[in-house]
PDB file of C-alpha atoms in Angstrom:
ATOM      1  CA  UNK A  30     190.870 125.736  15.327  1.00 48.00           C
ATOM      2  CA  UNK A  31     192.237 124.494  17.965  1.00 46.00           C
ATOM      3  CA  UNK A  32     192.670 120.378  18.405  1.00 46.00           C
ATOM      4  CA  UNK A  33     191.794 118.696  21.544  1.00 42.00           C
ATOM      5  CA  UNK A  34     193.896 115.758  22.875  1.00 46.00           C
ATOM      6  CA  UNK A  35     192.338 112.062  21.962  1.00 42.00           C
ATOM      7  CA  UNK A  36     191.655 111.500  25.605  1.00 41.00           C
ATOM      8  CA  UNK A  37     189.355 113.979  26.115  1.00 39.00           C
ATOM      9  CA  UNK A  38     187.692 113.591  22.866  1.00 43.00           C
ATOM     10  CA  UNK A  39     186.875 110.183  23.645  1.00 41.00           C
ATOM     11  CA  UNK A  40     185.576 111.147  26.645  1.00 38.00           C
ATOM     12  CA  UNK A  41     183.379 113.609  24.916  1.00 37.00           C
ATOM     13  CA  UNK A  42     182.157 111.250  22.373  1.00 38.00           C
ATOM     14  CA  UNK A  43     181.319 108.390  25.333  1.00 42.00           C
ATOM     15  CA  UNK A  44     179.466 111.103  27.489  1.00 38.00           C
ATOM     16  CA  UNK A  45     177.156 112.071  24.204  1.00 39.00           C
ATOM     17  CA  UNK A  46     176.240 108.560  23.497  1.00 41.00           C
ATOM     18  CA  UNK A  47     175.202 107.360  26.915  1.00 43.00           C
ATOM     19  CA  UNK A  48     171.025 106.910  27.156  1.00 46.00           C
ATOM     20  CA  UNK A  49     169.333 109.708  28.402  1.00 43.00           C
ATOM     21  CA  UNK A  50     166.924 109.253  31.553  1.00 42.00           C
ATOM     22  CA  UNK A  51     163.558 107.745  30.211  1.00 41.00           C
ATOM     23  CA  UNK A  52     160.633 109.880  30.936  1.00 38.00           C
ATOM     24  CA  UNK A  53     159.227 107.246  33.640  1.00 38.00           C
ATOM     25  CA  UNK A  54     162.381 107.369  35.402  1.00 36.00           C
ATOM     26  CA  UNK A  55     162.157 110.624  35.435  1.00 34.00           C
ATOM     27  CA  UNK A  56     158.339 110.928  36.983  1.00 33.00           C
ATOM     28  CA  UNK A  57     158.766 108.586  39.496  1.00 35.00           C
ATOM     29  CA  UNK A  58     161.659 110.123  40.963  1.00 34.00           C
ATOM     30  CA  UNK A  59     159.526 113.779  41.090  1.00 33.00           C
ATOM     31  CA  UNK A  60     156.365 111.743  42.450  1.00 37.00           C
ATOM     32  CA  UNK A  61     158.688 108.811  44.489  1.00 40.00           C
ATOM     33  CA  UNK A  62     159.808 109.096  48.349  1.00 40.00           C
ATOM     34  CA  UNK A  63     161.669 112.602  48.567  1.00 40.00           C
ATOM     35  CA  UNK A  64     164.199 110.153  50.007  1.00 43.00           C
ATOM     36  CA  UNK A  65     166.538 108.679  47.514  1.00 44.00           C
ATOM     37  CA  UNK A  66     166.723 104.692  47.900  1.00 45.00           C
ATOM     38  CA  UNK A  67     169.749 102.496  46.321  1.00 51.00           C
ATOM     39  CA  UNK A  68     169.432 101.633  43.039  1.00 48.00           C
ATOM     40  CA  UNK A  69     167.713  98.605  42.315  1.00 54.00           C
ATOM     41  CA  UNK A  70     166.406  98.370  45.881  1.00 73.00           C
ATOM     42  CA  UNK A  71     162.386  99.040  45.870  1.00 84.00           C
ATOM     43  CA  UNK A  72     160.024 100.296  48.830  1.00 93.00           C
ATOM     44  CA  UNK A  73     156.703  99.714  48.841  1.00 96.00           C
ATOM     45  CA  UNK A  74     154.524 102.174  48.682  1.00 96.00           C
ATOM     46  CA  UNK A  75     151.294 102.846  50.518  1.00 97.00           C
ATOM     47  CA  UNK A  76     149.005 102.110  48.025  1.00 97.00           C
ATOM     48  CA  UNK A  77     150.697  98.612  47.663  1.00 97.00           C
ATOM     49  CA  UNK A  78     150.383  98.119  51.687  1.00 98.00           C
ATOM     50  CA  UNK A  79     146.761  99.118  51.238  1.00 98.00           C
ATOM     51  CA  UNK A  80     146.274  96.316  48.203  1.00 98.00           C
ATOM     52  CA  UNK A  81     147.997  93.510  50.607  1.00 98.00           C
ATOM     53  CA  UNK A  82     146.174  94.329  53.467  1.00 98.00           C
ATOM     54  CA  UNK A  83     143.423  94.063  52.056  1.00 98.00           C
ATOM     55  CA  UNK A  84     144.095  91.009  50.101  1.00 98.00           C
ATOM     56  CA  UNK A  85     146.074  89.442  53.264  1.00 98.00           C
ATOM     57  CA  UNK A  86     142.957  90.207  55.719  1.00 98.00           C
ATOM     58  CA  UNK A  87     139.851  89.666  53.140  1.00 97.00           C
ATOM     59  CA  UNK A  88     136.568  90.144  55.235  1.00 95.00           C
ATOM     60  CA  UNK A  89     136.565  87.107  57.401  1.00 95.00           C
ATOM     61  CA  UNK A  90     140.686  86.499  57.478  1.00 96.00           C
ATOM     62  CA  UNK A  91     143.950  85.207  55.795  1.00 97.00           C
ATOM     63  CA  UNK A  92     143.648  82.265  54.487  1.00 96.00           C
ATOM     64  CA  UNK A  93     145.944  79.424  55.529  1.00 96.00           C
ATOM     65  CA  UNK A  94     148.351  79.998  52.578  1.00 97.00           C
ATOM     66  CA  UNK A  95     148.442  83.395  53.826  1.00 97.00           C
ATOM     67  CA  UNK A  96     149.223  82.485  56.854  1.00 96.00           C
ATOM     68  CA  UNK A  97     152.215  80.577  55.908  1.00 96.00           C
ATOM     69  CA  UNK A  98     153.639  82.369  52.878  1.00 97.00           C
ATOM     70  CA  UNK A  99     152.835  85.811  53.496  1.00 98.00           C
ATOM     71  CA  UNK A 100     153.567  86.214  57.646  1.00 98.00           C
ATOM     72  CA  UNK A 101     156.787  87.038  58.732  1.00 97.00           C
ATOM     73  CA  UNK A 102     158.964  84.658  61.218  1.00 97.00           C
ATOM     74  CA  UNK A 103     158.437  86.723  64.100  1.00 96.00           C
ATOM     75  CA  UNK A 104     154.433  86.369  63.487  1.00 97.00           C
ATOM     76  CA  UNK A 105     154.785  82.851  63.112  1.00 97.00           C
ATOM     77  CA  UNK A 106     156.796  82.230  66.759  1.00 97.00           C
ATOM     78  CA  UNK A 107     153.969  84.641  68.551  1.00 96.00           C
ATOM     79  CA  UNK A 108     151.407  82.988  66.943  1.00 96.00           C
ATOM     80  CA  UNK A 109     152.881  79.556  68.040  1.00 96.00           C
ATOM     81  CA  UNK A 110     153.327  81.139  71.721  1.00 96.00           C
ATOM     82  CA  UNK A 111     149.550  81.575  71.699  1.00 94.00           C
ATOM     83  CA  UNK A 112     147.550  78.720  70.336  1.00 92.00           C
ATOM     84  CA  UNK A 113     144.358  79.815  71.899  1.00 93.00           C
ATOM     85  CA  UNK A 114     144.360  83.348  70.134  1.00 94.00           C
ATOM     86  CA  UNK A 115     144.875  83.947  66.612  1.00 96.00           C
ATOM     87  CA  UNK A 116     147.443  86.914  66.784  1.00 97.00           C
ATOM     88  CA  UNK A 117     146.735  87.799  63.287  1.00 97.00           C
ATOM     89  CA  UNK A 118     143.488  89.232  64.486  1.00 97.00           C
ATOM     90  CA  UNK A 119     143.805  89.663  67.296  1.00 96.00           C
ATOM     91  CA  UNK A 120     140.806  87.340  68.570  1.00 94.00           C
ATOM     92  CA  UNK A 121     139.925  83.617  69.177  1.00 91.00           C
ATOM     93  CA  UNK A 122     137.100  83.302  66.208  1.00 91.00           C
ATOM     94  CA  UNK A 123     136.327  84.340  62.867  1.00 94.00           C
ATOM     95  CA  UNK A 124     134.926  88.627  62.497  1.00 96.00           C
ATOM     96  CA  UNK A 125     132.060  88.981  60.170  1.00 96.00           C
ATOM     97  CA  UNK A 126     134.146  91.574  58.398  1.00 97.00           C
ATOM     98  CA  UNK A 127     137.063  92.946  58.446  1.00 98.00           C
ATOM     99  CA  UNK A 128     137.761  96.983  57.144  1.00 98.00           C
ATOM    100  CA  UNK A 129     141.535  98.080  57.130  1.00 98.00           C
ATOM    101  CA  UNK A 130     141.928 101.827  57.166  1.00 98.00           C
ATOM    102  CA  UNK A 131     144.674 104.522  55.744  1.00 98.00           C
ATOM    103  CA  UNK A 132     148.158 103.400  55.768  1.00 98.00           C
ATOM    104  CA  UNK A 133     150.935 105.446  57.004  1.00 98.00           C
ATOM    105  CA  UNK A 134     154.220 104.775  55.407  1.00 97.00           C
ATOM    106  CA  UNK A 135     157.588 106.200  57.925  1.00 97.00           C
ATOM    107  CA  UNK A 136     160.206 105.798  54.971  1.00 94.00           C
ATOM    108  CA  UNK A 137     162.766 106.844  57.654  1.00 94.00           C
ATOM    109  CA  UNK A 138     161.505 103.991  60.047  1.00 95.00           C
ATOM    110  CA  UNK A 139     161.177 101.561  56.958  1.00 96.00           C
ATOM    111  CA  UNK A 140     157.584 100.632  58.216  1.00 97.00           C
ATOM    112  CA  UNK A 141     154.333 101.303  57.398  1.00 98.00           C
ATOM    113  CA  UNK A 142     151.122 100.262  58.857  1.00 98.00           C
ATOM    114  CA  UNK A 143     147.261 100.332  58.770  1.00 98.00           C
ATOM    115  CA  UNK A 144     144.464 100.384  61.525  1.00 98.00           C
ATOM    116  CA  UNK A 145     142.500  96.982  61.048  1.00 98.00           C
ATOM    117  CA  UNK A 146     139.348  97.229  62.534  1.00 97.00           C
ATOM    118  CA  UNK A 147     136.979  93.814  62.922  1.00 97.00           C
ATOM    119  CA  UNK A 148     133.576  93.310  62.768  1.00 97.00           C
ATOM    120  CA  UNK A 149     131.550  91.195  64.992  1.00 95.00           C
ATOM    121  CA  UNK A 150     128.595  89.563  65.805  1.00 93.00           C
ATOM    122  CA  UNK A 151     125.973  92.034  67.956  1.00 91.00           C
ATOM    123  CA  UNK A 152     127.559  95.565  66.390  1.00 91.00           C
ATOM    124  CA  UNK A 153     130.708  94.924  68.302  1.00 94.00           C
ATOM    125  CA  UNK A 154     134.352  95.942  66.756  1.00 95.00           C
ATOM    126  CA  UNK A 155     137.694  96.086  67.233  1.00 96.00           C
ATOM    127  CA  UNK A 156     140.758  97.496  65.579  1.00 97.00           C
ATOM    128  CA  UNK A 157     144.372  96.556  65.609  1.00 98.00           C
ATOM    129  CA  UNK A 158     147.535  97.638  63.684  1.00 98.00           C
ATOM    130  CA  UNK A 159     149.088  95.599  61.089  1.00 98.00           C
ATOM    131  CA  UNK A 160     152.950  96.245  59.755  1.00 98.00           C
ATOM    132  CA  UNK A 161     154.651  95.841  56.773  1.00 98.00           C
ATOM    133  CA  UNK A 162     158.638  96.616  55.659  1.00 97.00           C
ATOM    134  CA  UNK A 163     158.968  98.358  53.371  1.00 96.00           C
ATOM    135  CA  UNK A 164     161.375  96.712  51.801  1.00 95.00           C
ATOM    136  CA  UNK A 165     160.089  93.038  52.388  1.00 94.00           C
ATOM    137  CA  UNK A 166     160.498  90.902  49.253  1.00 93.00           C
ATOM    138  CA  UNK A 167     157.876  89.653  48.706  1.00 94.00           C
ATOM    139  CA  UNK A 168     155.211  91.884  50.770  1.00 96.00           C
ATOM    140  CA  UNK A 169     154.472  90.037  53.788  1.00 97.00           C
ATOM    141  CA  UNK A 170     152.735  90.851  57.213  1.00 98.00           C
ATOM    142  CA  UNK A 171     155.821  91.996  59.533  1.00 97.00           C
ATOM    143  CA  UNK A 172     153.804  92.242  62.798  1.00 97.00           C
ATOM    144  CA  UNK A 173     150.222  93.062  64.925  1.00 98.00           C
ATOM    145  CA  UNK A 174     149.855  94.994  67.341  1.00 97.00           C
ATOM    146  CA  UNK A 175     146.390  94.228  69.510  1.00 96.00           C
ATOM    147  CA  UNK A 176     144.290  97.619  70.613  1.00 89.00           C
ATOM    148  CA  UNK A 177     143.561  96.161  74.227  1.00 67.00           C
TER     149      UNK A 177
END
């Protein structure tokens, strides 16, 4: 038999007792963005941007916690640029319902968004985009962008 030097025996021995990957580790990296992201570092994922959204926008509009807490800074200087409009929703009053569509997630671009489209009095709509980062912590409303 032939004896192998204490260094690389150690080695051996600290290699066999490390944790293997955990199953869930395992499926979210085979179901998870085809990107790797840093360790420790979460994206969110569309189905999260859809829950906010939805959350954020309820059927009449956020809520004035909402509008503080869960906006980002940039929303909160356009908004104070335009005190006649609510940028948010890209109107001056309150829809009857609001409906926010697919979201699209660009993991290069670090964005993903959702068509918002509002309901209004006489059959009327409209529709604007809402953004999220992906990697806001926590989730918040990163920008709207008005149809017309």
């Amino acid at each position: 038999m032939k004896t192998t030097p204490y260094s690389l025996g150690a080695l051996l021995l600290a290699l066999l007792v490390l944790p293997a990957p955990t199953t869930a580790v395992a499926t979210v990296a085979a179901v998870g963005d085809p990107t790797p992201v840093a360790a420790g570092r979460h994206r969110h994922t569309a189905s999260e941007i859809s829950a906010f959204l939805t959350a954020f926008y309820g059927h009449h509009g956020p809520s004035a916690r909402d509008r503080e807490l869960a906006i980002s800074q940039q929303l909160k200087e356009k908004q104070a640029h335009a005190p006649t409009s609510d940028v948010l929703l890209c109107a001056h009053d309150e829809p009857r319902d609001i409906v926010v569509g697919a979201v699209t997630v660009a993991h290069t671009a670090g964005v993903g968004w959702a068509t918002v489209t509002t309901h209004w009095a006489g059959d009327r709509t409209d529709t604007f985009t809402a953004y999220v980062r992906l990697d806001s912590r926590p989730i918040k409303l990163d920008d709207v962008i008005c149809a017309g």
